[in-house]
Tab-separated table of C-alpha atoms in Angstrom:
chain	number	residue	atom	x	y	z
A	1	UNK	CA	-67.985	-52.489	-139.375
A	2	UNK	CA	-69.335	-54.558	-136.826
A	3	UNK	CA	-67.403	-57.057	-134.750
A	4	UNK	CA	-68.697	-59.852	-132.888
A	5	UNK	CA	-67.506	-63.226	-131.450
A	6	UNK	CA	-67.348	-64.541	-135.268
A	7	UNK	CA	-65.907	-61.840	-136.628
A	8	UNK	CA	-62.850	-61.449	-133.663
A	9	UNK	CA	-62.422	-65.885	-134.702
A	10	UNK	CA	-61.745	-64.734	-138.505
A	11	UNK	CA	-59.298	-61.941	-137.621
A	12	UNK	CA	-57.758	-64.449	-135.393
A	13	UNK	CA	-57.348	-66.857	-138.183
A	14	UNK	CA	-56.313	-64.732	-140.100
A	15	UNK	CA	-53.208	-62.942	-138.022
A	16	UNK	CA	-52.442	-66.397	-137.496
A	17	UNK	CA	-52.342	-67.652	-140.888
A	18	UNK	CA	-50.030	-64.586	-141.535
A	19	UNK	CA	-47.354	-66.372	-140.144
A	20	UNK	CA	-45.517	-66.601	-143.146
A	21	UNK	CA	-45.137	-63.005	-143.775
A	22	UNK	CA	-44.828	-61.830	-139.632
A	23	UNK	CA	-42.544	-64.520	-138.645
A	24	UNK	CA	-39.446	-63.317	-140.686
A	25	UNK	CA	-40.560	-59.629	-140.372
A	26	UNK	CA	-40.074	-60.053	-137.205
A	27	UNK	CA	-36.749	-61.839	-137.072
A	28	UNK	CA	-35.181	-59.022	-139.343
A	29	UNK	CA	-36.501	-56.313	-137.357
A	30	UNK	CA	-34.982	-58.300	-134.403
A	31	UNK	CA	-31.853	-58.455	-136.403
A	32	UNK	CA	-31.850	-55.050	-137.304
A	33	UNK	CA	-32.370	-54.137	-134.338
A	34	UNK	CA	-29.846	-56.040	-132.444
A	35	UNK	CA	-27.292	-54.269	-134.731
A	36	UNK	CA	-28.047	-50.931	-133.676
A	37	UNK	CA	-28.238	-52.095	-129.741
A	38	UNK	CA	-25.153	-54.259	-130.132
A	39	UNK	CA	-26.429	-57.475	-128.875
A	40	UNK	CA	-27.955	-60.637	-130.030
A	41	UNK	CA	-31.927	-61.343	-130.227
A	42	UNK	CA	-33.232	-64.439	-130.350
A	43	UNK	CA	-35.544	-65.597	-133.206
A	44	UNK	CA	-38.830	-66.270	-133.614
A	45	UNK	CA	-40.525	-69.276	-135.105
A	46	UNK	CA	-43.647	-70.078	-136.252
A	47	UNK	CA	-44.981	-72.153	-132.882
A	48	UNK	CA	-43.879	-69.266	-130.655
A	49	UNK	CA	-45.884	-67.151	-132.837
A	50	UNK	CA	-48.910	-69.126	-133.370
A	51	UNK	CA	-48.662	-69.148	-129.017
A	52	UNK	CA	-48.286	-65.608	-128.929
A	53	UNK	CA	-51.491	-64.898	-131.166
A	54	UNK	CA	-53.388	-67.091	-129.365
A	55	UNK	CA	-52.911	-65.546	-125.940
A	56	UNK	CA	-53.610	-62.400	-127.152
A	57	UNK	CA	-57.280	-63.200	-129.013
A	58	UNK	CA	-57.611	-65.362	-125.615
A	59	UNK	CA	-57.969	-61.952	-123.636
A	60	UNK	CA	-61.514	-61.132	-125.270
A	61	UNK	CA	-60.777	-57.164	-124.070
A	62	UNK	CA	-57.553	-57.145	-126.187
A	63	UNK	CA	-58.795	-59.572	-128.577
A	64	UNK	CA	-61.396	-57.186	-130.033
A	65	UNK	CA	-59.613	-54.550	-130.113
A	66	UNK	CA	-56.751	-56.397	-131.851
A	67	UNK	CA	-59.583	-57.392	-134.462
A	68	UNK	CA	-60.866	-54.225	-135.084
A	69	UNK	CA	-57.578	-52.490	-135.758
A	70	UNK	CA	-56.817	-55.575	-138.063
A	71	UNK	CA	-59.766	-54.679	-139.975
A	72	UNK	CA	-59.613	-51.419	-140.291
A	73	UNK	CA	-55.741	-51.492	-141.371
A	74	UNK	CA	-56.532	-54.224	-143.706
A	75	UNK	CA	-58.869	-52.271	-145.891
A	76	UNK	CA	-57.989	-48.873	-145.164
A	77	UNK	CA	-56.178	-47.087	-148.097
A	78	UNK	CA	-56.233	-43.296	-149.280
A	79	UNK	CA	-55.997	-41.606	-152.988
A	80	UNK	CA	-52.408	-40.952	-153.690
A	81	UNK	CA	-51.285	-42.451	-149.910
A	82	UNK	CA	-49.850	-39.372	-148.305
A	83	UNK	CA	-52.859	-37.781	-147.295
A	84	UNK	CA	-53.576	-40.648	-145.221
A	85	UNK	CA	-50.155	-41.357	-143.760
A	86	UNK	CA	-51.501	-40.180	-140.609
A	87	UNK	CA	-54.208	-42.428	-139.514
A	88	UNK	CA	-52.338	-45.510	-141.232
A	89	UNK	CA	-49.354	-45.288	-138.643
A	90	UNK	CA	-51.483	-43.894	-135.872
A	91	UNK	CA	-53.440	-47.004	-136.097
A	92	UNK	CA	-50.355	-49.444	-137.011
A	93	UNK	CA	-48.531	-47.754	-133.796
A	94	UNK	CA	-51.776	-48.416	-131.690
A	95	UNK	CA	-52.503	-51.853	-133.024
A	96	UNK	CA	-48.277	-52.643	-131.816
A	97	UNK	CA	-48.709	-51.373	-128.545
A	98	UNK	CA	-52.032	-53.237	-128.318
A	99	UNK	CA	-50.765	-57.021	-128.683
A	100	UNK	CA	-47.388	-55.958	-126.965
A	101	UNK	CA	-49.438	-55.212	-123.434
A	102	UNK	CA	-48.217	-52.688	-120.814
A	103	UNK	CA	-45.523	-50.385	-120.517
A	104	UNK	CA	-42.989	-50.814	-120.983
A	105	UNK	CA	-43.486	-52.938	-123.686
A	106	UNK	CA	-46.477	-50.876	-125.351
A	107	UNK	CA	-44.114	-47.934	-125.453
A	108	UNK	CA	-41.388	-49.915	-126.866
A	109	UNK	CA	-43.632	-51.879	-129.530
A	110	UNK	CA	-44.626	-48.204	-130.783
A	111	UNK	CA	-41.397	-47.521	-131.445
A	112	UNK	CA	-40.645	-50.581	-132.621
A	113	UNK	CA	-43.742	-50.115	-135.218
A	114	UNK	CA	-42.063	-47.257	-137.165
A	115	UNK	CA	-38.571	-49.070	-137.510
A	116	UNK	CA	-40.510	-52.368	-138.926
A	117	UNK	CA	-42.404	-49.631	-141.219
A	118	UNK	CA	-39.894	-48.229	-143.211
A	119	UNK	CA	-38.717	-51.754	-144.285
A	120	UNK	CA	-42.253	-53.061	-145.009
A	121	UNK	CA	-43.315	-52.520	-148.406
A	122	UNK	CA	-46.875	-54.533	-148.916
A	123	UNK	CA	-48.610	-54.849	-151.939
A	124	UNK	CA	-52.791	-53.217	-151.563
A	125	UNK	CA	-54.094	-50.581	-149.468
A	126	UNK	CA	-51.967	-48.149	-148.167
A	127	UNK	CA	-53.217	-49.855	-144.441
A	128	UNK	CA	-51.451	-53.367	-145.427
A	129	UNK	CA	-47.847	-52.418	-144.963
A	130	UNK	CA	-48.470	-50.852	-141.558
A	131	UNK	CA	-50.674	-53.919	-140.574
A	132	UNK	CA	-47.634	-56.753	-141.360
A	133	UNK	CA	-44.889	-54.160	-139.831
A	134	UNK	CA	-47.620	-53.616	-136.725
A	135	UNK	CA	-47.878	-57.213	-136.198
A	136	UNK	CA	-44.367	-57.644	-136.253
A	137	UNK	CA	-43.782	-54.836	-133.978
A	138	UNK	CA	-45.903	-56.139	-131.368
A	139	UNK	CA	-45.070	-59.877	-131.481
A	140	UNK	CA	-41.827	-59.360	-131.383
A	141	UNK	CA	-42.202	-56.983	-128.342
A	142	UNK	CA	-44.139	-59.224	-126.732
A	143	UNK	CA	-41.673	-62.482	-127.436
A	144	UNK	CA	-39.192	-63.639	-125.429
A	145	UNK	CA	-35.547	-63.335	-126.892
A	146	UNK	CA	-34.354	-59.887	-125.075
A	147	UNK	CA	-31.514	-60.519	-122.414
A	148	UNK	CA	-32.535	-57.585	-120.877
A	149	UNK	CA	-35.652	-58.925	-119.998
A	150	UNK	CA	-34.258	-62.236	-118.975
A	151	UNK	CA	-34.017	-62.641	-115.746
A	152	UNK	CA	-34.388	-60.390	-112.224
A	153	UNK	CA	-34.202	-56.843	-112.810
A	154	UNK	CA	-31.724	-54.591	-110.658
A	155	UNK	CA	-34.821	-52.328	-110.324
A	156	UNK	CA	-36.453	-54.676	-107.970
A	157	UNK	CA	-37.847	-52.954	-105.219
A	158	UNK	CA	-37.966	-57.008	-103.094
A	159	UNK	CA	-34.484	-57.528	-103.436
């Protein structure tokens, strides 16, 4: 696989024109999630998304590595799965943390990954269903919609 400037544009087209599968991934995983936490998330749409991607793939460092884990998730599958369970989530995992950005978002968008997994259920290669719940992860880590990440933190060191 090589990836260059053209290549990184298609995989950018191409997360974006995914919109129609990520963007209510990621608003159920946000639901879901909000039940288990107790509180309300806000949703996603399609423009925040479209944003989102964009900013990412602007960032040439992340942007490449974003493509290449697209890539390699999009074709990757393994005789009878299980064998390569493994490397699909390791790279799903890695591709969420990837597009959420630092910690404590990457952490949380890896954890986020394997709840959006086990509701994902993509028809292809075994590497499709962890590349739509991976996207989702990370988007939706990266999104605004969190009240806990609204406003000042009581951690703040200047205050």
């Amino acid at each position: 696989m090589e990836l260059t400037p053209a290549a990184v544009s298609a995989e950018h087209d191409w997360v974006r024109e995914r919109a129609d599968v990520v963007v209510p991934l990621i608003n159920e995983t946000r639901s879901r999630l909000g039940e288990q936490f107790g509180t309300r998330v806000g949703e996603v749409d399609d423009a925040a998304y479209f944003d989102a991607v964009d900013a990412v793939f602007a960032d040439g460092e992340v942007g490449v590595n974003v493509a290449a884990y697209v890539r390699i998730l999009k074709q990757l599958d393994v005789q009878d799965d299980y064998p390569g369970f493994v490397v699909d989530e390791v790279l799903g995992r890695e591709l969420a943390a990837t597009i959420a950005g630092g910690e404590p978002l990457r952490l949380l968008a890896q954890a986020t990954f394997h709840f959006a997994d086990v509701a994902v259920h993509t028809d292809g290669p075994a590497g499709r269903d962890d590349l739509d719940a991976a996207l989702a992860a990370g988007f939706q880590t990266r999104l605004p919609g969190w009240s806990w990440r609204e406003g000042d933190s009581p951690f703040d060191s200047r205050r």
